[in-house]
mmCIF file of C-alpha atoms in Angstrom:
data_model
loop_
_atom_site.group_PDB
_atom_site.id
_atom_site.type_symbol
_atom_site.label_atom_id
_atom_site.label_comp_id
_atom_site.label_asym_id
_atom_site.label_seq_id
_atom_site.Cartn_x
_atom_site.Cartn_y
_atom_site.Cartn_z
ATOM 1 C CA UNK A 24 -0.277 -0.508 0.388
ATOM 2 C CA UNK A 25 0.565 3.319 -0.651
ATOM 3 C CA UNK A 26 2.065 6.055 1.686
ATOM 4 C CA UNK A 27 -0.010 9.223 2.414
ATOM 5 C CA UNK A 28 2.999 10.646 1.395
ATOM 6 C CA UNK A 29 3.726 9.389 -1.673
ATOM 7 C CA UNK A 30 0.064 10.206 -2.511
ATOM 8 C CA UNK A 31 0.274 13.368 -2.193
ATOM 9 C CA UNK A 32 4.251 13.456 -4.212
ATOM 10 C CA UNK A 33 2.028 12.474 -7.077
ATOM 11 C CA UNK A 34 -1.281 14.035 -6.379
ATOM 12 C CA UNK A 35 0.945 16.798 -6.494
ATOM 13 C CA UNK A 36 2.657 15.873 -9.633
ATOM 14 C CA UNK A 37 -1.027 15.207 -11.375
ATOM 15 C CA UNK A 38 -1.912 18.997 -10.646
ATOM 16 C CA UNK A 39 1.443 20.497 -11.920
ATOM 17 C CA UNK A 40 1.069 18.779 -15.214
ATOM 18 C CA UNK A 41 -2.626 19.306 -15.407
ATOM 19 C CA UNK A 42 -4.104 19.518 -19.852
ATOM 20 C CA UNK A 43 -4.516 22.409 -20.467
ATOM 21 C CA UNK A 44 -3.398 26.469 -21.678
ATOM 22 C CA UNK A 45 0.309 26.866 -21.485
ATOM 23 C CA UNK A 46 1.742 30.273 -21.635
ATOM 24 C CA UNK A 47 4.881 31.636 -23.021
ATOM 25 C CA UNK A 48 6.844 33.482 -20.952
ATOM 26 C CA UNK A 49 10.128 35.695 -21.540
ATOM 27 C CA UNK A 50 11.742 39.150 -21.078
ATOM 28 C CA UNK A 51 13.927 42.124 -23.348
ATOM 29 C CA UNK A 52 15.515 45.435 -21.598
ATOM 30 C CA UNK A 53 17.913 43.155 -18.444
ATOM 31 C CA UNK A 54 21.045 44.872 -19.762
ATOM 32 C CA UNK A 55 20.575 47.905 -20.742
ATOM 33 C CA UNK A 56 21.587 51.215 -18.670
ATOM 34 C CA UNK A 57 18.182 52.587 -19.929
ATOM 35 C CA UNK A 58 14.640 52.341 -19.860
ATOM 36 C CA UNK A 59 11.803 49.515 -18.744
ATOM 37 C CA UNK A 60 11.760 45.946 -18.862
ATOM 38 C CA UNK A 61 10.275 44.117 -20.423
ATOM 39 C CA UNK A 62 8.074 41.152 -20.640
ATOM 40 C CA UNK A 63 5.285 39.064 -22.790
ATOM 41 C CA UNK A 64 3.501 35.846 -21.964
ATOM 42 C CA UNK A 65 1.981 34.187 -25.125
ATOM 43 C CA UNK A 66 -0.730 31.186 -26.008
ATOM 44 C CA UNK A 67 -0.627 30.456 -29.109
ATOM 45 C CA UNK A 68 -3.907 28.405 -30.941
ATOM 46 C CA UNK A 69 -3.150 24.987 -32.082
ATOM 47 C CA UNK A 70 -4.899 25.723 -34.913
ATOM 48 C CA UNK A 71 -2.844 28.992 -36.068
ATOM 49 C CA UNK A 72 0.369 27.735 -35.952
ATOM 50 C CA UNK A 73 3.270 30.448 -37.062
ATOM 51 C CA UNK A 74 5.363 30.112 -39.452
ATOM 52 C CA UNK A 75 8.585 31.356 -38.356
ATOM 53 C CA UNK A 76 8.945 31.829 -34.556
ATOM 54 C CA UNK A 77 12.808 31.366 -32.666
ATOM 55 C CA UNK A 78 14.400 33.068 -30.384
ATOM 56 C CA UNK A 79 14.625 36.658 -31.335
ATOM 57 C CA UNK A 80 17.646 37.190 -31.278
ATOM 58 C CA UNK A 81 18.354 35.053 -34.146
ATOM 59 C CA UNK A 82 15.277 37.037 -36.391
ATOM 60 C CA UNK A 83 16.035 40.365 -38.370
ATOM 61 C CA UNK A 84 14.271 43.032 -37.143
ATOM 62 C CA UNK A 85 12.404 43.102 -40.820
ATOM 63 C CA UNK A 86 10.983 39.192 -39.627
ATOM 64 C CA UNK A 87 10.348 40.511 -36.022
ATOM 65 C CA UNK A 88 8.362 43.153 -36.546
ATOM 66 C CA UNK A 89 6.123 40.717 -38.852
ATOM 67 C CA UNK A 90 5.683 38.211 -36.312
ATOM 68 C CA UNK A 91 5.050 41.069 -33.887
ATOM 69 C CA UNK A 92 1.714 41.297 -36.062
ATOM 70 C CA UNK A 93 0.811 37.846 -36.404
ATOM 71 C CA UNK A 94 1.601 36.546 -33.097
ATOM 72 C CA UNK A 95 -0.876 39.603 -32.217
ATOM 73 C CA UNK A 96 -3.950 38.702 -33.994
ATOM 74 C CA UNK A 97 -2.727 35.060 -34.321
ATOM 75 C CA UNK A 98 -2.797 34.000 -29.939
ATOM 76 C CA UNK A 99 -5.619 32.594 -28.546
ATOM 77 C CA UNK A 100 -4.332 36.058 -26.088
ATOM 78 C CA UNK A 101 -1.060 37.266 -25.775
ATOM 79 C CA UNK A 102 0.637 40.595 -22.733
ATOM 80 C CA UNK A 103 3.334 43.198 -22.991
ATOM 81 C CA UNK A 104 3.581 44.267 -19.626
ATOM 82 C CA UNK A 105 6.747 46.854 -18.252
ATOM 83 C CA UNK A 106 8.905 47.382 -14.723
ATOM 84 C CA UNK A 107 9.891 50.908 -15.423
ATOM 85 C CA UNK A 108 13.149 51.895 -14.204
ATOM 86 C CA UNK A 109 12.510 53.097 -11.191
ATOM 87 C CA UNK A 110 11.265 49.965 -9.666
ATOM 88 C CA UNK A 111 14.654 48.242 -11.063
ATOM 89 C CA UNK A 112 16.409 50.926 -9.115
ATOM 90 C CA UNK A 113 14.053 50.353 -6.012
ATOM 91 C CA UNK A 114 13.545 47.109 -7.047
ATOM 92 C CA UNK A 115 16.701 45.491 -8.798
ATOM 93 C CA UNK A 116 16.949 43.923 -13.046
ATOM 94 C CA UNK A 117 16.509 40.277 -10.934
ATOM 95 C CA UNK A 118 13.109 41.252 -9.095
ATOM 96 C CA UNK A 119 12.148 43.857 -11.655
ATOM 97 C CA UNK A 120 12.219 41.788 -14.545
ATOM 98 C CA UNK A 121 10.240 39.058 -12.513
ATOM 99 C CA UNK A 122 7.440 41.655 -11.567
ATOM 100 C CA UNK A 123 7.106 42.665 -15.155
ATOM 101 C CA UNK A 124 6.905 38.130 -15.957
ATOM 102 C CA UNK A 125 3.963 38.151 -13.634
ATOM 103 C CA UNK A 126 2.234 41.478 -15.009
ATOM 104 C CA UNK A 127 2.561 39.659 -17.699
ATOM 105 C CA UNK A 128 0.891 36.504 -17.093
ATOM 106 C CA UNK A 129 -1.498 38.563 -14.806
ATOM 107 C CA UNK A 130 -3.405 40.543 -17.916
ATOM 108 C CA UNK A 131 -3.371 36.927 -19.901
ATOM 109 C CA UNK A 132 -7.339 37.716 -21.157
ATOM 110 C CA UNK A 133 -7.260 33.051 -20.698
ATOM 111 C CA UNK A 134 -5.563 31.850 -17.078
ATOM 112 C CA UNK A 135 -3.263 29.578 -18.743
ATOM 113 C CA UNK A 136 -3.160 25.360 -17.049
ATOM 114 C CA UNK A 137 1.075 26.305 -16.912
ATOM 115 C CA UNK A 138 3.674 29.054 -17.256
ATOM 116 C CA UNK A 139 7.047 28.142 -18.958
ATOM 117 C CA UNK A 140 9.145 30.408 -18.884
ATOM 118 C CA UNK A 141 12.618 31.452 -20.139
ATOM 119 C CA UNK A 142 16.055 30.900 -18.347
ATOM 120 C CA UNK A 143 16.318 29.497 -14.809
ATOM 121 C CA UNK A 144 14.302 31.890 -12.564
ATOM 122 C CA UNK A 145 10.828 32.209 -12.463
ATOM 123 C CA UNK A 146 8.121 34.948 -10.863
ATOM 124 C CA UNK A 147 5.173 34.253 -7.919
ATOM 125 C CA UNK A 148 2.531 32.817 -10.223
ATOM 126 C CA UNK A 149 -0.559 31.902 -9.003
ATOM 127 C CA UNK A 150 -0.804 28.710 -11.533
ATOM 128 C CA UNK A 151 2.079 25.777 -12.198
ATOM 129 C CA UNK A 152 4.801 27.436 -13.871
ATOM 130 C CA UNK A 153 8.512 25.295 -15.096
ATOM 131 C CA UNK A 154 12.233 27.408 -16.231
ATOM 132 C CA UNK A 155 13.320 26.521 -18.862
ATOM 133 C CA UNK A 156 16.726 27.056 -19.836
ATOM 134 C CA UNK A 157 16.385 28.843 -23.746
ATOM 135 C CA UNK A 158 13.827 28.018 -23.522
ATOM 136 C CA UNK A 159 13.217 30.675 -26.227
ATOM 137 C CA UNK A 160 14.590 28.323 -28.927
ATOM 138 C CA UNK A 161 13.336 25.580 -28.309
ATOM 139 C CA UNK A 162 9.011 26.588 -27.057
ATOM 140 C CA UNK A 163 7.031 27.816 -29.508
ATOM 141 C CA UNK A 164 5.207 30.386 -26.707
ATOM 142 C CA UNK A 165 8.460 31.032 -25.034
ATOM 143 C CA UNK A 166 9.760 32.588 -28.393
ATOM 144 C CA UNK A 167 6.404 34.397 -29.435
ATOM 145 C CA UNK A 168 7.189 35.404 -25.883
ATOM 146 C CA UNK A 169 10.232 37.374 -27.003
ATOM 147 C CA UNK A 170 9.545 38.099 -30.248
ATOM 148 C CA UNK A 171 7.109 40.561 -28.268
ATOM 149 C CA UNK A 172 9.091 41.456 -25.714
ATOM 150 C CA UNK A 173 11.568 42.792 -27.873
ATOM 151 C CA UNK A 174 9.503 44.288 -30.528
ATOM 152 C CA UNK A 175 7.516 45.935 -28.102
ATOM 153 C CA UNK A 176 11.187 47.599 -25.773
ATOM 154 C CA UNK A 177 12.671 47.858 -29.263
ATOM 155 C CA UNK A 178 10.253 50.670 -30.243
ATOM 156 C CA UNK A 179 10.507 52.042 -26.942
ATOM 157 C CA UNK A 180 13.638 52.568 -27.520
ATOM 158 C CA UNK A 181 12.316 54.174 -30.530
ATOM 159 C CA UNK A 182 10.414 57.008 -27.897
ATOM 160 C CA UNK A 183 13.322 57.797 -25.920
ATOM 161 C CA UNK A 184 15.037 58.613 -29.298
ATOM 162 C CA UNK A 185 12.975 60.976 -29.486
ATOM 163 C CA UNK A 186 12.769 62.390 -26.467
ATOM 164 C CA UNK A 187 16.492 62.276 -25.741
ATOM 165 C CA UNK A 188 18.053 62.463 -29.657
ATOM 166 C CA UNK A 189 21.833 62.777 -27.892
ATOM 167 C CA UNK A 190 22.030 59.071 -26.190
ATOM 168 C CA UNK A 191 21.618 58.029 -29.849
ATOM 169 C CA UNK A 192 18.391 55.034 -27.825
ATOM 170 C CA UNK A 193 17.694 54.279 -31.509
ATOM 171 C CA UNK A 194 21.291 52.415 -32.286
ATOM 172 C CA UNK A 195 22.337 51.051 -29.252
ATOM 173 C CA UNK A 196 19.364 49.860 -27.410
ATOM 174 C CA UNK A 197 20.398 51.348 -24.415
ATOM 175 C CA UNK A 198 23.096 48.837 -24.254
ATOM 176 C CA UNK A 199 26.853 50.525 -22.384
ATOM 177 C CA UNK A 200 28.386 50.917 -25.614
ATOM 178 C CA UNK A 201 31.023 52.907 -25.915
ATOM 179 C CA UNK A 202 28.945 56.480 -27.824
ATOM 180 C CA UNK A 203 26.412 55.443 -25.060
ATOM 181 C CA UNK A 204 28.718 56.056 -22.619
ATOM 182 C CA UNK A 205 30.037 58.679 -24.676
ATOM 183 C CA UNK A 206 27.065 60.386 -24.689
ATOM 184 C CA UNK A 207 26.838 60.001 -20.157
ATOM 185 C CA UNK A 208 29.861 61.707 -19.845
ATOM 186 C CA UNK A 209 28.919 64.450 -22.470
ATOM 187 C CA UNK A 210 25.244 65.166 -21.268
ATOM 188 C CA UNK A 211 24.675 63.286 -17.657
ATOM 189 C CA UNK A 212 21.731 61.099 -17.135
ATOM 190 C CA UNK A 213 18.476 61.440 -18.688
ATOM 191 C CA UNK A 214 15.002 60.808 -16.577
ATOM 192 C CA UNK A 215 14.778 56.976 -19.547
ATOM 193 C CA UNK A 216 18.505 55.726 -17.559
ATOM 194 C CA UNK A 217 18.961 53.338 -14.697
ATOM 195 C CA UNK A 218 20.008 55.893 -11.322
ATOM 196 C CA UNK A 219 21.409 51.622 -9.519
ATOM 197 C CA UNK A 220 23.445 50.380 -13.238
ATOM 198 C CA UNK A 221 27.243 51.424 -12.656
ATOM 199 C CA UNK A 222 27.822 53.610 -15.934
ATOM 200 C CA UNK A 223 25.086 55.537 -15.074
ATOM 201 C CA UNK A 224 25.639 55.601 -11.002
ATOM 202 C CA UNK A 225 29.170 56.350 -11.555
ATOM 203 C CA UNK A 226 28.536 59.203 -13.220
ATOM 204 C CA UNK A 227 25.697 60.420 -10.721
ATOM 205 C CA UNK A 228 28.625 60.534 -7.434
ATOM 206 C CA UNK A 229 29.825 64.037 -6.800
#
């Protein structure tokens, strides 16, 4: 006869792997010195397959833009969420990323039975979740989420460039390139810069 402990473990496993809608989650913008970190959650529709889904970093900007529109049109539901530069400074980049992911999942119109997250960490959620290393190249729903998050953040960078053209956000997307660091030294930080990141913080020290 099986022990109660064994039965509880078996039941937990059955619940965790229960069939139902699966959401893929990924983020964009952890490394840049400015702007929000963006996360997306996507539930794909098996009846409307999308060709060409892959890790957003492996796709051209033109292909990402095309897939962005197709994902939005064909997915069962999706949600894009952010954690601001101020929240990143307050919480740290890891916790702000988890916050953006949680917001994306909670913003879905449908409740997933399970959430698959790219990487090795998962946010605190009210549904079962699993972290998958390099999931953006392995799981189509995560690939779709990576594309939504990347395109959305790139568009935010274009808006930041329009507001603060002296930094060149349209080119480096906020990453610490030599050009960006030179602009920081010349112009100081703008409101979109993450004060807790070392290259920015060091400039603000009197």
